[in-house]
Tab-separated table of C-alpha atoms and ligand atoms in Angstrom:
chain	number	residue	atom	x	y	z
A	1	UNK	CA	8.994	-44.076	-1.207
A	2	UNK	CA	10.744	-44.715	2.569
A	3	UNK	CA	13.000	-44.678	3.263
A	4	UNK	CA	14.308	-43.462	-0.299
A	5	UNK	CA	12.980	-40.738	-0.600
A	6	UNK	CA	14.115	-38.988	2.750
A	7	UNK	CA	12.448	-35.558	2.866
A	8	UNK	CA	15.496	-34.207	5.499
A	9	UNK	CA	18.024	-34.886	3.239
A	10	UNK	CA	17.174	-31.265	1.879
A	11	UNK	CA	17.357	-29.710	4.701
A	12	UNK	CA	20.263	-31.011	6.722
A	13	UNK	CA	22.604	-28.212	6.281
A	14	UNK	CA	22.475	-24.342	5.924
A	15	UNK	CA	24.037	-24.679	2.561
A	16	UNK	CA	21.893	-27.345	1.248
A	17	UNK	CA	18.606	-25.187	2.413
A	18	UNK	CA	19.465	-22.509	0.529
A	19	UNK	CA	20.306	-24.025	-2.673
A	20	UNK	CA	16.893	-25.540	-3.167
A	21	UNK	CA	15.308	-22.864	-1.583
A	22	UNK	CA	12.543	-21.380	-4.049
A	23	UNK	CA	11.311	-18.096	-3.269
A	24	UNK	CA	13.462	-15.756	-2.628
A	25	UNK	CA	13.376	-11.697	-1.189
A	26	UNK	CA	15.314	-9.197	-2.060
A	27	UNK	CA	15.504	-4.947	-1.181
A	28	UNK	CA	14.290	-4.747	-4.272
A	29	UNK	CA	10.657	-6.415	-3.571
A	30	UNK	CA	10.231	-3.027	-1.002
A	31	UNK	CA	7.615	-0.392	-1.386
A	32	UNK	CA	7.923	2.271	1.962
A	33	UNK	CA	4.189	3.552	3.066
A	34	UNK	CA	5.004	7.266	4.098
A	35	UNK	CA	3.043	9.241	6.529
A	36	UNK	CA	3.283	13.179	5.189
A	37	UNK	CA	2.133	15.824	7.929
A	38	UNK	CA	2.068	19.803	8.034
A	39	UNK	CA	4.403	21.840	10.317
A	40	UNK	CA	8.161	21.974	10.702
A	41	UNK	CA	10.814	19.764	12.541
A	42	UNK	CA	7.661	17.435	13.178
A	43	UNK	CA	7.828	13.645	13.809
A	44	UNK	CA	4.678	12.240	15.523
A	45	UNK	CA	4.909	8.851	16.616
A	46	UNK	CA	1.538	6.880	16.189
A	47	UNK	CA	-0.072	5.530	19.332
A	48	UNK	CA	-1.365	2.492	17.475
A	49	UNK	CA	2.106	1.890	15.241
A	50	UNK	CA	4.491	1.631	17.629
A	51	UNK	CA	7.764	2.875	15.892
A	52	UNK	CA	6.124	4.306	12.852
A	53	UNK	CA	5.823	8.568	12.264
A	54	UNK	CA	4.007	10.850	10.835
A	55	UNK	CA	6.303	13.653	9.168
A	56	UNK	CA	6.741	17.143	8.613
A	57	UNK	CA	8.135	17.906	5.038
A	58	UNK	CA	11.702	18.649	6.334
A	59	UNK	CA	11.935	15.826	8.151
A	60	UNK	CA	10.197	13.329	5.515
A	61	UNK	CA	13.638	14.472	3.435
A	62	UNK	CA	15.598	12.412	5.794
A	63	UNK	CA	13.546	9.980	6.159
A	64	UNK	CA	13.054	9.241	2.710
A	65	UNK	CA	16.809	9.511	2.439
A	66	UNK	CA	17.069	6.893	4.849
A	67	UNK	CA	15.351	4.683	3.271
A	68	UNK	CA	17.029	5.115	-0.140
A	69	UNK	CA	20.516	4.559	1.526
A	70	UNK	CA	18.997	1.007	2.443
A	71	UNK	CA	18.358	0.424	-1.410
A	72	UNK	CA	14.712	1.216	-1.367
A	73	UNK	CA	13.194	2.345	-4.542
A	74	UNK	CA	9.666	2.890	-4.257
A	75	UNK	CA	7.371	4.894	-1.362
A	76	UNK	CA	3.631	5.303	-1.410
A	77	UNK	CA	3.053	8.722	0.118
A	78	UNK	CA	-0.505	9.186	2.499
A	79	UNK	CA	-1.311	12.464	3.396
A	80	UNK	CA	-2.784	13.847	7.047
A	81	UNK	CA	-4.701	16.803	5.922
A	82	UNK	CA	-5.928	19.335	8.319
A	83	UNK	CA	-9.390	19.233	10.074
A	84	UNK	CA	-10.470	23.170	8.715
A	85	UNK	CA	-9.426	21.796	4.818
A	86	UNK	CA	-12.005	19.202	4.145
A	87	UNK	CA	-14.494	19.028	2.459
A	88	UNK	CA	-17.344	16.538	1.550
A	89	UNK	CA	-15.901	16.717	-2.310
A	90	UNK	CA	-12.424	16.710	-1.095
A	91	UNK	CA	-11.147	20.069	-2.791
A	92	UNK	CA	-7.796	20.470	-1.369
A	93	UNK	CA	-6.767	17.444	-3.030
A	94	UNK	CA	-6.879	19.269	-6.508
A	95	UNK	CA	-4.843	22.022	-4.952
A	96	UNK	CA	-1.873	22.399	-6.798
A	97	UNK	CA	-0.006	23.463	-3.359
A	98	UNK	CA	-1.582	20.640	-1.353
A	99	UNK	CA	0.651	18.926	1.107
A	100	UNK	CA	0.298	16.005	-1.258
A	101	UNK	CA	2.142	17.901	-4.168
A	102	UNK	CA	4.453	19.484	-2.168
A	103	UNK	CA	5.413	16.009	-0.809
A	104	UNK	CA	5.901	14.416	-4.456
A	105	UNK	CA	8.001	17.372	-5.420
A	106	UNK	CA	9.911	17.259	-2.358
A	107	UNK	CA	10.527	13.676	-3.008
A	108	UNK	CA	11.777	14.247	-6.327
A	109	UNK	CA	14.261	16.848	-5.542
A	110	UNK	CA	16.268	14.738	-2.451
A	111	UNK	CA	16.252	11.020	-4.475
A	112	UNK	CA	15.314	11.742	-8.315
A	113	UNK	CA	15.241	7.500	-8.583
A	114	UNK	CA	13.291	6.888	-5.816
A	115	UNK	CA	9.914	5.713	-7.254
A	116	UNK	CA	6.953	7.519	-5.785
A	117	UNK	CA	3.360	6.149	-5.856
A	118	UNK	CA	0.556	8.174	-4.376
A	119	UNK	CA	-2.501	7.343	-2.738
A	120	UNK	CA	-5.461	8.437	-4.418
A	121	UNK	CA	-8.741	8.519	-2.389
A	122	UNK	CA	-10.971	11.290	-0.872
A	123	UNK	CA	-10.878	10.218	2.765
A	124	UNK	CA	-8.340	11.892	4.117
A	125	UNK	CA	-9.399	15.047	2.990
A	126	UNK	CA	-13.540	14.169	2.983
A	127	UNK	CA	-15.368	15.479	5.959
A	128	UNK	CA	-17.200	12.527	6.045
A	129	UNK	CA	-14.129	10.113	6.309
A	130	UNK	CA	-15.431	8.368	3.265
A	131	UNK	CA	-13.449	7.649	-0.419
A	132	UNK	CA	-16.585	9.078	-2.062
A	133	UNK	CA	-18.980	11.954	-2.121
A	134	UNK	CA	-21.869	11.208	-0.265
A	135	UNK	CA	-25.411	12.376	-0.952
A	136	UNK	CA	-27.885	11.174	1.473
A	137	UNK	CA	-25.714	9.166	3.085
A	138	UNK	CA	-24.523	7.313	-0.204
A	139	UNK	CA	-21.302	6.903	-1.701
A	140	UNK	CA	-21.959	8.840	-5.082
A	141	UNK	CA	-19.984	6.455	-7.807
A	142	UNK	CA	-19.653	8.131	-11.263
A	143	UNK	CA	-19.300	12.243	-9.179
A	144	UNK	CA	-16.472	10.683	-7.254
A	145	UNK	CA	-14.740	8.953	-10.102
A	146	UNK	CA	-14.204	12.165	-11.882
A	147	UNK	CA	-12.781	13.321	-8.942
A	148	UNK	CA	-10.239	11.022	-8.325
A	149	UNK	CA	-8.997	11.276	-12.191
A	150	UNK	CA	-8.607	15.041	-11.346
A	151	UNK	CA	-6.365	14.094	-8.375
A	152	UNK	CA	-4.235	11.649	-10.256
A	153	UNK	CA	-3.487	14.131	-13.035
A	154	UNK	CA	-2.704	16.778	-10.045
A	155	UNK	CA	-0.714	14.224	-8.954
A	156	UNK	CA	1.101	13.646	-12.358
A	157	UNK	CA	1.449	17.153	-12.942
A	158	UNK	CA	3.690	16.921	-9.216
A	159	UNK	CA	5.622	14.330	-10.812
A	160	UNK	CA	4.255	11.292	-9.079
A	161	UNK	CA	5.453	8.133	-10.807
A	162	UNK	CA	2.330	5.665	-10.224
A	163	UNK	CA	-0.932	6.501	-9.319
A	164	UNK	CA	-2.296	4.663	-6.399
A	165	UNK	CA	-6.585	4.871	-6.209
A	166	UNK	CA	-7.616	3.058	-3.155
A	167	UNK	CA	-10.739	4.007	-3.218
A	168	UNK	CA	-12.763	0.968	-4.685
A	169	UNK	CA	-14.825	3.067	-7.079
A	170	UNK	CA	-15.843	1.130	-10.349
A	171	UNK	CA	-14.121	2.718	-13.493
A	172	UNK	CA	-11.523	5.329	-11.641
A	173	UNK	CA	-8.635	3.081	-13.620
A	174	UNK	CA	-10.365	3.969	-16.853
A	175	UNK	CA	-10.988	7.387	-16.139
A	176	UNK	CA	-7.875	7.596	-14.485
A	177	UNK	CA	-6.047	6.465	-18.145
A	178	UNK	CA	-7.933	8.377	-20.023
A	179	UNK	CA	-7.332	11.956	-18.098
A	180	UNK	CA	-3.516	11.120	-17.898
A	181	UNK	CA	-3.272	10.180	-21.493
A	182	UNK	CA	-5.004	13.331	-22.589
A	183	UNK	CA	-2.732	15.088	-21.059
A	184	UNK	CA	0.548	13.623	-21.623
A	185	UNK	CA	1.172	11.532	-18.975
A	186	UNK	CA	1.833	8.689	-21.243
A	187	UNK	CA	4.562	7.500	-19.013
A	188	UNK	CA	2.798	7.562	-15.843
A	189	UNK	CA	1.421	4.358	-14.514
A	190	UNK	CA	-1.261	2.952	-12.227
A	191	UNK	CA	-1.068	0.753	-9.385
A	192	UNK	CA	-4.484	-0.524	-8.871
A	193	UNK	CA	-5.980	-1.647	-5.221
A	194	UNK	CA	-7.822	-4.129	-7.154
A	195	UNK	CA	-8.840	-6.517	-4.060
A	196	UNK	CA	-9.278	-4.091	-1.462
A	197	UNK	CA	-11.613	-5.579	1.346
A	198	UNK	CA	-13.626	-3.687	3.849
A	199	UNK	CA	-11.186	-4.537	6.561
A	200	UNK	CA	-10.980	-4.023	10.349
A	201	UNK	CA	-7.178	-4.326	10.327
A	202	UNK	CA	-6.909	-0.690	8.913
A	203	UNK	CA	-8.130	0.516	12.151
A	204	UNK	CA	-3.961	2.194	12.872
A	205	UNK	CA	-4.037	3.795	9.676
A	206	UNK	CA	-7.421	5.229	10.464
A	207	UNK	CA	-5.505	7.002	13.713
A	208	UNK	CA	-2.612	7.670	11.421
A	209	UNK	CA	-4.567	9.871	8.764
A	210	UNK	CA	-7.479	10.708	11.036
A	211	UNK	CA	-9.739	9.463	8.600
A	212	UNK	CA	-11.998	7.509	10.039
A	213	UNK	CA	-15.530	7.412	8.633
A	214	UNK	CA	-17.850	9.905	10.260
A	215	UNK	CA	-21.145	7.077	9.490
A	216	UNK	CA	-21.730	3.823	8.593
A	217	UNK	CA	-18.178	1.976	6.919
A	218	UNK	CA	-17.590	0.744	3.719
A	219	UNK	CA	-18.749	-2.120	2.639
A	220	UNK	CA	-20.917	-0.645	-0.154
A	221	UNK	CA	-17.327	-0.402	-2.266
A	222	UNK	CA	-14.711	-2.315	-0.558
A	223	UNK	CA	-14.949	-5.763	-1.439
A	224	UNK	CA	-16.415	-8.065	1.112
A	225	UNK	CA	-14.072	-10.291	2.786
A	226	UNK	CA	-16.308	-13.607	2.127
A	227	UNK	CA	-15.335	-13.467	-1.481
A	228	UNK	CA	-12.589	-14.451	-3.732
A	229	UNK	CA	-14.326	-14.815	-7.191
A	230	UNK	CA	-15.295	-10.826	-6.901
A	231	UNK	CA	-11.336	-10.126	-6.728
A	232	UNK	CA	-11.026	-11.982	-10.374
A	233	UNK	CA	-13.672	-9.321	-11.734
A	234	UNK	CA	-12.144	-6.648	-10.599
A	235	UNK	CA	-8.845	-7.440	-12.423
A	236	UNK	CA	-10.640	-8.140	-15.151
A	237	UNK	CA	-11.865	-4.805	-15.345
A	238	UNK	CA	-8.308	-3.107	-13.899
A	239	UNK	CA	-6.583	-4.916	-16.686
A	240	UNK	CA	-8.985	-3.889	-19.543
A	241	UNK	CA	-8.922	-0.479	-17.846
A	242	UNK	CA	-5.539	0.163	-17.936
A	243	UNK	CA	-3.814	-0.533	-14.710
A	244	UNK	CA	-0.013	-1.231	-14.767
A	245	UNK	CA	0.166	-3.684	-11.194
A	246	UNK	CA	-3.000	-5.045	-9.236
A	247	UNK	CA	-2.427	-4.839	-5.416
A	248	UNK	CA	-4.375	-6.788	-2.634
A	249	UNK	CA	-4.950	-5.394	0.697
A	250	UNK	CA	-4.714	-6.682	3.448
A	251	UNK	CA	-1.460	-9.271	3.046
A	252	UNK	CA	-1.403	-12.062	5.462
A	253	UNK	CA	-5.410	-12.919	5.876
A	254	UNK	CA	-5.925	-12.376	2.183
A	255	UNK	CA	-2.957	-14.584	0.466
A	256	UNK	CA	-5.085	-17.154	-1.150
A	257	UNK	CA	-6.805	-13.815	-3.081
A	258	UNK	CA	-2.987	-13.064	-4.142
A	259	UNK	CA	-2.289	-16.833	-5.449
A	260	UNK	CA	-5.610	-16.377	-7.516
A	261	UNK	CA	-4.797	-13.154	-8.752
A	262	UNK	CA	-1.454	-13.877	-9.656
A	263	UNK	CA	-1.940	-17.374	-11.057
A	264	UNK	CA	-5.069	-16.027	-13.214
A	265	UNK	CA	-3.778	-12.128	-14.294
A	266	UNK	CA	0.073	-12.814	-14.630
A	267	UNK	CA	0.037	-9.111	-14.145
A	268	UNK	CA	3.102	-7.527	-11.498
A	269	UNK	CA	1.131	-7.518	-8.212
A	270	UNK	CA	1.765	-5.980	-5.027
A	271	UNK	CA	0.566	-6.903	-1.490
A	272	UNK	CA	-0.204	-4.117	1.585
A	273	UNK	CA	0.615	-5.164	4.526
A	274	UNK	CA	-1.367	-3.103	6.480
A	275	UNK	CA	-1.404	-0.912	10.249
A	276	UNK	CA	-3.549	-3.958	11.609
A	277	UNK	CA	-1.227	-6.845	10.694
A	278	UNK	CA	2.174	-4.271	11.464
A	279	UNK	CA	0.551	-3.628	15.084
A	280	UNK	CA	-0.441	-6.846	16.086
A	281	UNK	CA	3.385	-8.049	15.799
A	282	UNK	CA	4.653	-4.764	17.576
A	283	UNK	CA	2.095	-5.432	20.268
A	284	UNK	CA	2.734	-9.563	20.559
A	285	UNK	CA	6.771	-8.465	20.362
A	286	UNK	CA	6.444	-5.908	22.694
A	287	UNK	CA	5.147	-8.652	25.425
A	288	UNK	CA	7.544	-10.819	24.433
A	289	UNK	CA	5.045	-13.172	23.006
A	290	UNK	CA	6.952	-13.613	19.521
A	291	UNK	CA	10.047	-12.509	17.862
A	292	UNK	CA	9.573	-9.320	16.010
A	293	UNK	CA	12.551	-9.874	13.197
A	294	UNK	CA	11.864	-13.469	12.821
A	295	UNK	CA	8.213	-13.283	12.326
A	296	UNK	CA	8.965	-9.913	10.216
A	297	UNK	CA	10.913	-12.293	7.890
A	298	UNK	CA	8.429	-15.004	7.501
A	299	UNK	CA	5.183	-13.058	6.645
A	300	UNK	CA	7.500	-11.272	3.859
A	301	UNK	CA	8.094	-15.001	2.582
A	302	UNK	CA	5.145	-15.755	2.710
A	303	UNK	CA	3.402	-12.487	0.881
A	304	UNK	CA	6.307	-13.660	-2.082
A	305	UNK	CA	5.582	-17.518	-1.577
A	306	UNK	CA	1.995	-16.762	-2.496
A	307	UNK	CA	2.898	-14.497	-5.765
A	308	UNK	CA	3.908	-11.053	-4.410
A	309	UNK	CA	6.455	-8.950	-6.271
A	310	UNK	CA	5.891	-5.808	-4.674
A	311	UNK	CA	5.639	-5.860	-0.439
A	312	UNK	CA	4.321	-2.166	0.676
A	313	UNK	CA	5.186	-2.225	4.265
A	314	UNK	CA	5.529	-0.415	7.437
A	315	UNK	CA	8.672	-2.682	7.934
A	316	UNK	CA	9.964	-1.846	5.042
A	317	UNK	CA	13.190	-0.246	6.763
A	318	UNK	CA	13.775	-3.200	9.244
A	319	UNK	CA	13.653	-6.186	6.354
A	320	UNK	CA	16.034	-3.594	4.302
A	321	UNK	CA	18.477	-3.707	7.334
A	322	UNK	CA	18.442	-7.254	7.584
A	323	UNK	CA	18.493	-7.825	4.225
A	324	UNK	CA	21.701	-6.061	4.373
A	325	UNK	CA	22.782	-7.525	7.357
A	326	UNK	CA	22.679	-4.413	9.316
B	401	PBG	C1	-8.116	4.712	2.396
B	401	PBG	C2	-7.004	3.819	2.799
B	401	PBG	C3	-7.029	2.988	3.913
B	401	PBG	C4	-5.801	2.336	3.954
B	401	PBG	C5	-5.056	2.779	2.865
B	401	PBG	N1	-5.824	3.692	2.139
B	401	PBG	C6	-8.047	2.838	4.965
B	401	PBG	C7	-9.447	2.651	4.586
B	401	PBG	O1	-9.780	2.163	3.491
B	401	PBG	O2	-10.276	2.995	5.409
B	401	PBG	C8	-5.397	1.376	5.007
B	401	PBG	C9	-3.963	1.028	5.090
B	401	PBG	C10	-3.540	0.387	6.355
B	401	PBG	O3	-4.354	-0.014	7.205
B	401	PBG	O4	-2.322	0.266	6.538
B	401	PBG	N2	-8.231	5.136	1.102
């Protein structure tokens, strides 16, 4: 009690801070969202993600090789897919030559170790701008699932390292395992978006891809934001499913969902930051409102505070180059 117990006493000095400090972030905690685009010598700056690109192939090489000279060892590759290729059943994403597969294998070739997950979801190839198949103006479940399992294993087949489904479909993990085990890809793994909420902070992203839905939005699969006890379902099923990590998305608004989730599954779990949360600190740092690097910093801390061992970030790069004191 006072004045014995003296809470400052901890945190009088620099040195004294950091030995009882108890979360901790390292490179290593990095996952790099990439933005993959058609064309040549492209690198398209999005209006709403101030200092984040869309690339060409060619220039996603030195991008990616960028990032892997900062120590980064994981992306998660998105795909921009052109107007004139989608479809409401999204068939270019089965095409063996997609930009997708070209990307993975592109990947592999420049930095063999760097870990790449892929996004699995119809949207940004659906005409419709949803993750599903709609009939009638419904999001068709079971049709869509079989889809996506197609995808992964197209995926696999690229040499994709985790599947990614975003989508919010119920049983794409199973079906997911299932197709990749029947076919070999025993080693391949599955980072569920298990707590994905039908979020207005993906608007960016939406600009980023294009894929905006056409009607309605999507709260008929993404989870809505009111709940938490939904998110503990879902990784009930993930888990019994097959999925290797459970992600929540988005990070900052959502970190009580990631506490839950990690405190209840003790399964890996990342967190996506996502465009919203990026571009509202670019915007309040651009005015000079708050401090980009410092605020950077603490929403990473906090994403780990609250259980987070993967961080998949458009700041990926800038944490790496302070990590490293660059
Ligand atoms: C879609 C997808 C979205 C994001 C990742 N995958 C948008 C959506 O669900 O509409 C958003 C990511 C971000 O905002 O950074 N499958």
């Amino acid at each position: 009690m006072y004045p014995y117990q003296r809470n400052r006493r901890v945190r009088n000095s620099k040195a004294i801070r950091n030995l009882i400090r108890e979360t901790h972030l390292s490179v290593d905690d990095l996952m790099m969202p990439v933005f993959v685009m058609e064309g040549e010598g492209l690198k398209e700056e999005i209006p709403s993600m101030p200092g984040y690109y869309r690339y060409s192939l060619d220039e996603l090489e030195k991008e990616i090789q960028t990032a892997a000279d900062l120590g980064i060892n994981a992306v998660n590759v998105y795909v921009k897919v052109p107007e004139e290729l989608k479809d409401n059943a999204g068939t270019e994403a089965l095409n063996p030559n997609g930009l997708m597969q070209r990307a993975i294998k592109r990947i592999k070739e420049v930095t063999p170790e760097m870990l790449v997950f892929t996004d699995v979801a119809l949207d940004p190839y659906s005409s419709y701008g949803h993750d599903g198949v709609v009939e009638d103006g419904e999001i068709i479940n079971d049709k869509t699932v079989d889809i996506l399992a197609q995808i992964s294993l197209s995926h696999a087949e690229a040499g994709a390292d985790f599947i990614a489904p975003s989508d919010m479909m119920d049983g794409r993990i199973l079906a997911i395992r299932e197709l990749l085990e029947e076919n070999n890809f025993k080693h391949v793994g599955i980072m569920s978006y298990t707590a994905k909420y039908a979020s207005s902070f993906y608007g960016p992203f939406r600009d980023a891809l294009d894929s905006a839905p056409g009607f309605g939005d999507k709260k008929t699969y993404q989870m809505d934001f009111a709940n938490t006890n939904e998110a503990l379902k879902e990784a009930d099923m993930d888990m019994l499913e097959g999925a290797d990590i459970l992600m929540v998305k988005p990070g900052l608004p959502y970190l009580d969902v990631l506490y839950r989730l990690k405190e209840y599954t003790r399964m890996p779990m990342a967190v996506y930051q996502v465009s919203g949360e990026y571009a509202m600190l670019k915007a309040a740092a651009e005015k000079g409102w708050l401090d980009h690097d410092s605020c950077m910093m603490e929403s990473m801390m906090s994403y780990k505070r609250a259980g987070a061992d993967i961080i998949n970030t458009y700041f990926a790069k800038d944490v790496a180059r302070i990590l490293k004191g660059l």
